[in-house]
Coordinates of N, CA and C in Angstrom, one line a residue:
M61 N 0.8 -1.2 0.0 CA 0.0 0.0 0.0 C 0.9 1.3 0.0
P62 N 2.0 1.3 0.8 CA 2.8 2.5 0.7 C 3.3 2.8 -0.7
L63 N 3.5 1.7 -1.5 CA 4.0 1.9 -2.8 C 3.0 2.6 -3.7
I64 N 1.7 2.3 -3.5 CA 0.6 2.9 -4.2 C 0.5 4.4 -3.8
L65 N 0.6 4.6 -2.5 CA 0.5 6.0 -2.0 C 1.6 6.9 -2.6
L66 N 2.8 6.3 -2.6 CA 4.0 7.0 -3.2 C 3.7 7.3 -4.6
L67 N 3.2 6.4 -5.4 CA 2.9 6.5 -6.8 C 1.9 7.7 -7.0
V68 N 0.8 7.7 -6.2 CA -0.2 8.7 -6.3 C 0.4 10.1 -6.0
A69 N 1.2 10.1 -4.9 CA 1.8 11.4 -4.5 C 2.8 11.9 -5.6
L70 N 3.6 11.0 -6.2 CA 4.5 11.5 -7.3 C 3.7 11.9 -8.5
V71 N 2.6 11.3 -8.9 CA 1.8 11.7 -10.0 C 1.3 13.1 -9.8
G72 N 0.7 13.3 -8.6 CA 0.2 14.6 -8.2 C 1.2 15.7 -8.2
L73 N 2.4 15.4 -7.6 CA 3.4 16.4 -7.5 C 4.0 16.7 -8.9
R74 N 4.1 15.7 -9.8 CA 4.6 15.9 -11.1 C 3.6 16.7 -12.0
F75 N 2.4 16.3 -11.8 CA 1.3 16.9 -12.7 C 1.2 18.4 -12.3
F76 N 1.2 18.8 -11.1 CA 1.1 20.2 -10.7 C 2.4 20.9 -10.6
E77 N 3.5 20.3 -11.0 CA 4.8 20.8 -11.1 C 5.2 21.5 -9.9
V78 N 5.2 20.7 -8.8 CA 5.6 21.2 -7.5 C 7.1 21.0 -7.3
W79 N 7.8 22.1 -6.9 CA 9.2 22.1 -6.5 C 10.1 21.3 -7.5
K80 N 10.9 20.4 -7.0 CA 11.9 19.7 -7.9 C 11.2 18.6 -8.7
F81 N 10.0 18.2 -8.3 CA 9.2 17.2 -9.0 C 8.8 17.6 -10.4
A82 N 8.8 18.9 -10.7 CA 8.5 19.4 -12.0 C 9.4 18.9 -13.0
E83 N 10.7 18.6 -12.6 CA 11.7 18.1 -13.5 C 11.8 16.6 -13.6
L84 N 11.0 15.9 -12.8 CA 11.0 14.5 -12.7 C 10.4 13.9 -14.0
S85 N 11.1 12.9 -14.6 CA 10.7 12.3 -15.8 C 9.5 11.4 -15.5
W86 N 8.5 11.4 -16.5 CA 7.3 10.6 -16.3 C 7.7 9.1 -16.3
W87 N 8.9 8.8 -16.9 CA 9.3 7.4 -17.0 C 9.6 6.8 -15.6
W88 N 10.1 7.7 -14.7 CA 10.3 7.2 -13.3 C 8.9 6.8 -12.7
I89 N 7.9 7.6 -13.0 CA 6.6 7.3 -12.4 C 6.0 6.0 -13.1
V90 N 6.2 5.9 -14.4 CA 5.8 4.7 -15.0 C 6.5 3.4 -14.5
A91 N 7.8 3.6 -14.3 CA 8.6 2.5 -13.8 C 8.1 2.1 -12.4
L92 N 7.8 3.0 -11.6 CA 7.2 2.7 -10.2 C 5.9 2.0 -10.3
A93 N 5.0 2.4 -11.3 CA 3.7 1.8 -11.5 C 3.9 0.3 -11.9
V94 N 4.9 0.1 -12.8 CA 5.2 -1.3 -13.3 C 5.7 -2.1 -12.1
L95 N 6.6 -1.5 -11.3 CA 7.1 -2.2 -10.1 C 5.9 -2.6 -9.2
A96 N 5.0 -1.7 -8.9 CA 3.9 -1.9 -8.1 C 3.0 -3.1 -8.6
F97 N 2.8 -3.0 -9.9 CA 2.0 -4.1 -10.6 C 2.7 -5.5 -10.4
I98 N 4.0 -5.5 -10.7 CA 4.7 -6.8 -10.5 C 4.7 -7.2 -9.1
W99 N 4.8 -6.3 -8.1 CA 4.8 -6.7 -6.7 C 3.5 -7.3 -6.3
F100 N 2.4 -6.6 -6.6 CA 1.1 -7.1 -6.2 C 0.5 -8.3 -7.0
E101 N 0.9 -8.4 -8.2 CA 0.4 -9.5 -9.0 C 1.3 -10.8 -8.9
F102 N 2.6 -10.7 -8.6 CA 3.4 -11.9 -8.7 C 4.2 -12.1 -7.4
I103 N 5.0 -11.1 -7.0 CA 5.9 -11.3 -5.8 C 5.1 -11.6 -4.5
E104 N 4.1 -10.8 -4.3 CA 3.3 -10.9 -3.0 C 2.7 -12.3 -3.0
K105 N 2.2 -12.8 -4.1 CA 1.6 -14.2 -4.1 C 2.7 -15.3 -3.9
M106 N 3.9 -15.0 -4.5 CA 5.0 -16.0 -4.4 C 5.4 -16.1 -3.0
L107 N 5.5 -15.0 -2.3 CA 6.0 -15.0 -0.9 C 4.9 -15.4 0.1
G108 N 3.6 -15.5 -0.4 CA 2.5 -15.9 0.5 C 2.0 -14.8 1.4
L109 N 2.4 -13.5 1.1 CA 2.0 -12.4 1.9 C 0.5 -12.2 1.9
D110 N -0.1 -12.5 0.8 CA -1.6 -12.3 0.7 C -2.3 -13.2 1.6
K111 N -1.8 -14.5 1.7 CA -2.5 -15.5 2.5 C -2.2 -15.2 4.0
K112 N -1.0 -14.7 4.3 CA -0.6 -14.4 5.7 C -1.5 -13.3 6.3
K113 N -1.9 -12.3 5.5 CA -2.8 -11.3 5.9 C -4.2 -11.9 6.2
A114 N -4.6 -12.7 5.4 CA -6.0 -13.3 5.5 C -6.0 -14.2 6.8
H115 N -4.9 -15.0 7.0 CA -4.8 -15.9 8.2 C -4.8 -15.1 9.4
K116 N -4.1 -13.9 9.4 CA -4.0 -13.1 10.6 C -5.4 -12.5 11.0
E117 N -6.1 -12.1 10.0 CA -7.5 -11.6 10.2 C -8.4 -12.6 10.7
D118 N -8.3 -13.8 10.2 CA -9.1 -15.0 10.7 C -8.8 -15.3 12.1
E119 N -7.5 -15.3 12.4 CA -7.1 -15.6 13.8 C -7.7 -14.5 14.8
L120 N -7.6 -13.2 14.4 CA -8.2 -12.2 15.3 C -9.7 -12.4 15.5
R121 N -10.4 -12.7 14.4 CA -11.8 -12.9 14.5 C -12.1 -14.1 15.4
R122 N -11.4 -15.2 15.3 CA -11.5 -16.4 16.1 C -11.3 -16.1 17.6
K123 N -10.3 -15.3 17.9 CA -10.0 -14.9 19.3 C -11.1 -14.1 19.9
A124 N -11.6 -13.2 19.1 CA -12.7 -12.3 19.5 C -14.0 -13.1 19.8
R125 N -14.2 -14.1 18.9 CA -15.4 -14.9 19.1 C -15.3 -15.8 20.3
V126 N -14.1 -16.4 20.6 CA -13.9 -17.2 21.8 C -14.1 -16.3 23.0
K127 N -13.5 -15.2 23.0 CA -13.6 -14.3 24.1 C -15.0 -13.9 24.4
Q128 N -15.8 -13.6 23.4 CA -17.2 -13.2 23.5 C -18.0 -14.4 24.1
T129 N -17.7 -15.6 23.6 CA -18.4 -16.8 24.1 C -18.2 -17.0 25.6
F130 N -17.0 -16.9 26.0 CA -16.6 -17.2 27.4 C -17.1 -16.0 28.3
D131 N -17.2 -14.8 27.8 CA -17.7 -13.7 28.6 C -19.2 -13.8 28.8
K132 N -19.9 -14.4 27.9 CA -21.4 -14.6 28.1 C -21.7 -15.6 29.1
R133 N -20.8 -16.6 29.3 CA -21.1 -17.7 30.2 C -20.9 -17.3 31.7
K134 N -20.3 -16.2 31.9 CA -20.0 -15.8 33.3 C -21.2 -15.2 33.9

């Protein structure tokens, strides 16, 4: 996500010609967009990071459900 935010910020700064970003080549921004695409489509899946996030969310939901169940019994 930080990569996408950086990309959006760079596009905005380059488009509105802010400070030194006015001289920044559009090719750097395109290269960053291609890097973001490759990361989210291939590398993240290869490393299993997408599954890790889903498992973490499931674990948090499970813990909350168990806690809620045992709090009701008291």
